[in-house]
Coordinates of C-alpha atoms in Angstrom, one line a residue:
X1158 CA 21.9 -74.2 -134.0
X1159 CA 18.4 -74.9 -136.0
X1160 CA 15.6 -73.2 -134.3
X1161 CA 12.3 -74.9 -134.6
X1162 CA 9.3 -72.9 -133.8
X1163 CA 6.3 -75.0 -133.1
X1164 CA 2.7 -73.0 -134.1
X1165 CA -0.4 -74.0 -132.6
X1166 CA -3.2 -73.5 -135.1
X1167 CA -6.1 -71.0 -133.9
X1168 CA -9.5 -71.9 -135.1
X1169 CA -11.4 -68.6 -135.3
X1170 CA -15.7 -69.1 -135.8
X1171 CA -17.5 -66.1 -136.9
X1172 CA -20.5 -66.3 -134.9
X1173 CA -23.8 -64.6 -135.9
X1174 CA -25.4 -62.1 -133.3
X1175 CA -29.2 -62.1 -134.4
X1176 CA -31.2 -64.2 -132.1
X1177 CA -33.1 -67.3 -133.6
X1178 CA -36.4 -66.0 -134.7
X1179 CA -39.5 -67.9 -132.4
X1180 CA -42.0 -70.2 -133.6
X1181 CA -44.4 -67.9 -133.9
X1182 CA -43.0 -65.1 -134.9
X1183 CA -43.4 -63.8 -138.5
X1184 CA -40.8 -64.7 -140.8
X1185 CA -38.8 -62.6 -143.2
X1186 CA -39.5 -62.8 -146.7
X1187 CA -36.4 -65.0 -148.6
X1188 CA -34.9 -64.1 -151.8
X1189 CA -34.6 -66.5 -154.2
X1190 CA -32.3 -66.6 -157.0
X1191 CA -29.9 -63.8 -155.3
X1192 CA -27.0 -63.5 -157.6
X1193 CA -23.3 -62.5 -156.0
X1194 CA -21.9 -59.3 -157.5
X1195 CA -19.6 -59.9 -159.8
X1196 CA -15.8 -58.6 -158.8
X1197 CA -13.6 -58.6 -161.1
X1198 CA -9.6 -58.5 -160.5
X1199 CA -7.9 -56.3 -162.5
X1200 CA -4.1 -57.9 -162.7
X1201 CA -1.5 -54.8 -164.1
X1202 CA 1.0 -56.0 -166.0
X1203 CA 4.4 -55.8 -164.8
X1204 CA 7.3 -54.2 -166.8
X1205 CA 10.0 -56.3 -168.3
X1206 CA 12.7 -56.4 -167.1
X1207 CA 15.6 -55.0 -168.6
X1208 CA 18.0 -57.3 -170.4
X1209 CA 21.7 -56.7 -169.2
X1210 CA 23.8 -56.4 -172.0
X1211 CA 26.4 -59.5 -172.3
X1212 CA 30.5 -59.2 -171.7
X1213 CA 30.9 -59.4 -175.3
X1214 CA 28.3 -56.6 -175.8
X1215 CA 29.9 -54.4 -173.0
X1216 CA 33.7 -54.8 -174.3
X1217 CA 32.3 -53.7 -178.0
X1218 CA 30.9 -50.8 -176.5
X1219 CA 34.2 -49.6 -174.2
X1220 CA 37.1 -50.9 -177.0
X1221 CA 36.3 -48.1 -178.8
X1222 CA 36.9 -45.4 -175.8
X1223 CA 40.6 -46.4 -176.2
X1224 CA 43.9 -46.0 -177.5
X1225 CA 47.4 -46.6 -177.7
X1226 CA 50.0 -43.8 -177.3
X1227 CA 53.4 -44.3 -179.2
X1228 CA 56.7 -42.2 -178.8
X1229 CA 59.1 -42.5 -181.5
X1230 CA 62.9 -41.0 -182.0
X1231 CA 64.8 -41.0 -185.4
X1232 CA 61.7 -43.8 -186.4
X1233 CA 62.3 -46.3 -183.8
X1234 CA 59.6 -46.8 -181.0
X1235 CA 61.3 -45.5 -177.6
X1236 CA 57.9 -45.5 -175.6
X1237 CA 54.3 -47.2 -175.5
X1238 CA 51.2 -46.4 -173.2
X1239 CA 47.7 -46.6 -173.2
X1240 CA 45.1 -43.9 -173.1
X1241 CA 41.4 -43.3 -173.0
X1242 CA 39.4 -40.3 -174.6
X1243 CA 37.9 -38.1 -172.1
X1244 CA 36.2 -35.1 -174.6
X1245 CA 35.4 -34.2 -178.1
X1246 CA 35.2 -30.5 -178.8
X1247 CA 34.3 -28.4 -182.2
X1248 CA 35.4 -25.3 -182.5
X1249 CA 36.5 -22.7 -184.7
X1250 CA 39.6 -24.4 -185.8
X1251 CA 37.6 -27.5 -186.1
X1252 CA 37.0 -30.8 -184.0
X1253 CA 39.4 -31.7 -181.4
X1254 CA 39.4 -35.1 -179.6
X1255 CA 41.3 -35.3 -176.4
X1256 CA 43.4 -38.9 -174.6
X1257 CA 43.7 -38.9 -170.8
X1258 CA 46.7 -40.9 -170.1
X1259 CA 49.4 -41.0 -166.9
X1260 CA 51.9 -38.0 -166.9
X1261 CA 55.3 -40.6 -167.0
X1262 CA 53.9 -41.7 -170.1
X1263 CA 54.8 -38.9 -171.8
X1264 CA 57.9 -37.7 -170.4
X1265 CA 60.4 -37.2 -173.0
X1266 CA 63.2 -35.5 -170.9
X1267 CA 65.9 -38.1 -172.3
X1268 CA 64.7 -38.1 -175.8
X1269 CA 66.1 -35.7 -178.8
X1270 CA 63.3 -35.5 -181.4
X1271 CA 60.4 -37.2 -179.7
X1272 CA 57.2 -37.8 -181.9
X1273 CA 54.3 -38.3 -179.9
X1274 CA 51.1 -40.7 -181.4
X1275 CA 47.9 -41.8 -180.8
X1276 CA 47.3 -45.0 -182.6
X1277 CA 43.3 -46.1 -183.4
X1278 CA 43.1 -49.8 -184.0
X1279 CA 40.5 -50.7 -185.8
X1280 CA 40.6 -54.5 -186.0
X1281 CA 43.0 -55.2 -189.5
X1282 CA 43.6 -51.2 -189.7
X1283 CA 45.4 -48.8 -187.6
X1284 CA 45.4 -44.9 -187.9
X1285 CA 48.0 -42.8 -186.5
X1286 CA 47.6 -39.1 -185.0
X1287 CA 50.1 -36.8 -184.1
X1288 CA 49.1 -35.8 -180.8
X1289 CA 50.3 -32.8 -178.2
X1290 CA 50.4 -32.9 -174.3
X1291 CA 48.3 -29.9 -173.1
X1292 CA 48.5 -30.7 -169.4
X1293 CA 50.2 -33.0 -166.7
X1294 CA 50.0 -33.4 -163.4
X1295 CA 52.6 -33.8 -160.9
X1296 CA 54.3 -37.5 -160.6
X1297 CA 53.6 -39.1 -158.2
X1298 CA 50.5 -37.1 -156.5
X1299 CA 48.9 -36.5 -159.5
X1300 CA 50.4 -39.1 -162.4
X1301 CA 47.9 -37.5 -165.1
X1302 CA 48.4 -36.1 -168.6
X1303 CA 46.0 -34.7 -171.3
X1304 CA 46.5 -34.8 -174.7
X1305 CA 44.9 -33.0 -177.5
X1306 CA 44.3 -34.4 -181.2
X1307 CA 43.7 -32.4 -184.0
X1308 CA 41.0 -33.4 -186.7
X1309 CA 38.6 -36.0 -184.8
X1310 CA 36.2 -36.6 -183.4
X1311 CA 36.1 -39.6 -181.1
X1312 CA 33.7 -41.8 -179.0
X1313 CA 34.2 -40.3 -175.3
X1314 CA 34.0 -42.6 -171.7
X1315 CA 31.7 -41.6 -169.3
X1316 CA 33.0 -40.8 -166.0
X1317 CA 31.9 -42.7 -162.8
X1318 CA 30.9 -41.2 -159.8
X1319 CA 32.4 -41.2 -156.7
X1320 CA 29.7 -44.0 -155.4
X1321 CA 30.2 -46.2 -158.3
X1322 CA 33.8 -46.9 -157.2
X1323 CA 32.8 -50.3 -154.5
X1324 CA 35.0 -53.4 -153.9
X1325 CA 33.9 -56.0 -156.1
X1326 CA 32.6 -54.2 -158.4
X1327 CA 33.2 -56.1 -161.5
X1328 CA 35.7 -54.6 -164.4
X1329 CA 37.5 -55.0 -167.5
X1330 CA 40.9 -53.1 -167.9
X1331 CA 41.6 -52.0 -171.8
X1332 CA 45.7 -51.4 -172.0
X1333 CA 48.2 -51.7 -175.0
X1334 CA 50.9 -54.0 -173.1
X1335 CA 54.2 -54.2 -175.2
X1336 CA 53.2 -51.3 -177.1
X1337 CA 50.3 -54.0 -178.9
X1338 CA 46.9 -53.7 -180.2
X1339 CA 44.3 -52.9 -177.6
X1340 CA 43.5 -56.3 -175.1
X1341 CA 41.2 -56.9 -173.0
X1342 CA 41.4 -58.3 -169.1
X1343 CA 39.4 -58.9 -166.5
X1344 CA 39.0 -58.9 -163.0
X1345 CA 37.4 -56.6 -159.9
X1346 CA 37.8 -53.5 -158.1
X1347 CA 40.4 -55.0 -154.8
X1348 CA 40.4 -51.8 -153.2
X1349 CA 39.2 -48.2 -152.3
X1350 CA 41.0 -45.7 -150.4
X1351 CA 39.0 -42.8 -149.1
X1352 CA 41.1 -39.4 -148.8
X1353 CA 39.8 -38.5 -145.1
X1354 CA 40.1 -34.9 -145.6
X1355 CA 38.0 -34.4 -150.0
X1356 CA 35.7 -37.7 -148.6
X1357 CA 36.7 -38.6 -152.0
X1358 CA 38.5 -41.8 -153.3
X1359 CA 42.4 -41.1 -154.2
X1360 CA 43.6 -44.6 -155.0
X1361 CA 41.5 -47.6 -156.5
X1362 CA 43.3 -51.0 -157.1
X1363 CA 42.0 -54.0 -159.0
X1364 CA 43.5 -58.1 -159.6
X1365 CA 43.1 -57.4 -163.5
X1366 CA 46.3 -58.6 -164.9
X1367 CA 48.3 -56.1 -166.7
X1368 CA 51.2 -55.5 -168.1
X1369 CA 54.4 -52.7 -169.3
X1370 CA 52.9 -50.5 -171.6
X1371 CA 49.2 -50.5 -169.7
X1372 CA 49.9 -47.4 -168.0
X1373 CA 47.2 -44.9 -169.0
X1374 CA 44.8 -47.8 -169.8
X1375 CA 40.9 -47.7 -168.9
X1376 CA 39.4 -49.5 -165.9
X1377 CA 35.9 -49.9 -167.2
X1378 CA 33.0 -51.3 -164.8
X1379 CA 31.6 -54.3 -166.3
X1380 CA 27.7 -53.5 -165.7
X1381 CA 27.4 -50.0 -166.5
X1382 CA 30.6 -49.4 -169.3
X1383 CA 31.8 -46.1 -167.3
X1384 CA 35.3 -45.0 -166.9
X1385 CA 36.0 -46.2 -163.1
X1386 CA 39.4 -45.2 -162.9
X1387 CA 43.2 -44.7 -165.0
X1388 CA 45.9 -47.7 -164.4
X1389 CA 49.2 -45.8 -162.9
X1390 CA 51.1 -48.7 -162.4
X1391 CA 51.7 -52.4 -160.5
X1392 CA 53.8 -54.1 -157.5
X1393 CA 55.8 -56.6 -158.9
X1394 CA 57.8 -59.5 -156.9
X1395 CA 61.3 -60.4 -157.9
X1396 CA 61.8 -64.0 -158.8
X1397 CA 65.4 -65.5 -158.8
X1398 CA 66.2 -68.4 -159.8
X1399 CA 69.5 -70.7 -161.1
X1400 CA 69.8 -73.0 -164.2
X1401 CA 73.2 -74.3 -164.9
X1402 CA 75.2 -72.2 -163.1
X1403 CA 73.6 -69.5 -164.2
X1404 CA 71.1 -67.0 -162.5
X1405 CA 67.8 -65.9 -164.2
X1406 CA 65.6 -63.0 -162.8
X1407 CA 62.3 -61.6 -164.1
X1408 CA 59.3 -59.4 -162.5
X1409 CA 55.6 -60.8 -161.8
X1410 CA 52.8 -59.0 -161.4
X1411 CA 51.2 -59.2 -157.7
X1412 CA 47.4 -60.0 -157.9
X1413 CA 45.6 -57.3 -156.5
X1414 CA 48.3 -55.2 -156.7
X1415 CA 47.6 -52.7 -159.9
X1416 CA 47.1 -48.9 -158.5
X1417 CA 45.0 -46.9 -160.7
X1418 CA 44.2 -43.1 -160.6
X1419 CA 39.9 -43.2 -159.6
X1420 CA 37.3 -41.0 -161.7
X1421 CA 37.4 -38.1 -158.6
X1422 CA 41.1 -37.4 -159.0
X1423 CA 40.5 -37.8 -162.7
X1424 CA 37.7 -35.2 -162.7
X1425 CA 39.9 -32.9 -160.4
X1426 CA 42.7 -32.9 -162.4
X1427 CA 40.4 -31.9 -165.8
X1428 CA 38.8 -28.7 -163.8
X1429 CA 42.5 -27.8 -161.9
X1430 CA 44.0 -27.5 -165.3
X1431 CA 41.3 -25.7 -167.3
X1432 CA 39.3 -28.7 -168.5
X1433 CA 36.3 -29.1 -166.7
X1434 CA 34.0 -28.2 -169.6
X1435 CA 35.1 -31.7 -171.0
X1436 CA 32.8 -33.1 -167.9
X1437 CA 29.7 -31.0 -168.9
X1438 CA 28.8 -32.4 -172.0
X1439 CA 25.6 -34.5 -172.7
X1440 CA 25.5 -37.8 -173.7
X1441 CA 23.3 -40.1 -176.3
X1442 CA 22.2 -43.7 -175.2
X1443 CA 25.5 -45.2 -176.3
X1444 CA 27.5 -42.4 -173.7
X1445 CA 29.3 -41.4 -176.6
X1446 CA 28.2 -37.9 -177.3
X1447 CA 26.5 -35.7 -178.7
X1448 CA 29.9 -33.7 -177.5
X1449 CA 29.7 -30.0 -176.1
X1450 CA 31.3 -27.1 -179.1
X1451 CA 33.4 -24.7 -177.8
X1452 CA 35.0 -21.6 -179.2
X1453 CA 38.7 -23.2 -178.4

């Protein structure tokens, strides 16, 4: 229902106090010429505001902050994952770079001579690295790994906080589906769920489409460019369906549906396993370093 308020306009007189003088009594001399002071407003200009940079802008700045992991027996490609770099370090044995990725990525249980890799795409060129696994976490609590690469030193993600993680929040995922180049997909942050015990978020899910091979990829936030949260996995619905007598089945995706491991488990897992010192470093304007040196 419209409300309509009706006002009543007040007239208000300012109404002098002095007496009128009387006819005979002696009038006051007048000024003449009396000149107003002159005010003058002094108008502060305002700050500009602050361009946001544009999607294109932002996904040139996080592509970078990502990787693809390979695993390779006798040559052939067995396994493909994603994975983001977390820290840089230089040390005595020189600069180290180290990929955060999910810990079923890189089990190799079934595998005779696994070769682990971290592949750099770099638009026409890509660079592989041998990498090793320096820590995991325990599947499915804790579906984290660490990797450490010798030689490099690499743009680094910056780490949301806790009160960056909203629904709605707006965010690109960066994966490696099908064990491809780097790609790019968007959507927003579908859920939070709140561990009632830490007061810290232990699940974060998001309708970015993904795909096999995007574990371990990035989920980015859109306005700021920090890491939000690592993909784990997806729910998928089975579709069945018949064509000339024969059956046909295939997995989809369900929107909304992508679980992802959020920057507070992320940043647990780094200081439960020895790495919390990749969290302390500073950052430059483009949060990709300068990057602490340690002795290690």
């Amino acid at each position: 229902m419209n409300r309509l308020l009706l006002g009543t306009p007040v007239l208000l007189a300012l109404v002098s106090c002095a007496s009128a003088p009387s006819p005979g009594a002696a009038q006051p001399p007048v000024a003449m010429h009396t000149q107003a002071p002159l005010v003058v407003e002094r108008v502060r200009s305002m700050p500009a505001p602050v361009a946001q940079p544009t999607r294109k802008a932002m996904v040139r700045r996080i592509l970078p902050l990502n990787v693809r992991l390979v695993t390779t027996e006798a040559g052939k490609v067995r396994r493909s994952a994603s994975g983001v770099v977390i820290g840089t370090e230089v040390g005595d044995a020189g600069p180290v770079s180290y990929v955060l990725t999910n810990a079923h990525a890189v089990e190799q249980g079934d595998l005779v001579e696994p070769v682990l890799k971290v592949v750099l795409d770099r638009r026409a060129e890509s660079h592989e690295y041998a990498a090793e696994v320096v820590a995991t976490g325990q599947v499915p609590d804790v579906d984290l790994a660490l990797l450490r690469v010798k030689g490099v030193t690499w743009a680094v993600a910056d780490l949301a906080t806790d009160d960056e993680l909203e629904p709605g929040e707006d965010v690109v995922v960066a994966a490696s589906p099908y064990g491809r180049a780097l790609s790019i997909s968007g959507g927003m942050v579908s859920q939070v769920e709140w561990d009632q015990e830490t007061k810290h978020p232990r699940m974060l899910k998001t309708d970015a489409p993904i795909g096999y091979g995007a574990s371990g990829g990035g989920i980015f936030s859109l306005e700021t460019g920090k890491l939000l949260a690592i993909v784990e996995g997806y729910r998928t619905a089975k579709v069945d369906f018949e064509v000339a007598a024969q059956n046909f089945s295939f997995d989809v995706p369900m929107p909304g549906e992508t679980f992802a491991a959020p920057s507070a488990k992320v940043r647990g897992f780094l200081q439960a396993k020895g790495f919390g010192r990749l969290l302390e470093r500073g950052t430059d304007a483009d949060g990709a370093g300068p990057q602490k040196t340690a002795s290690r």
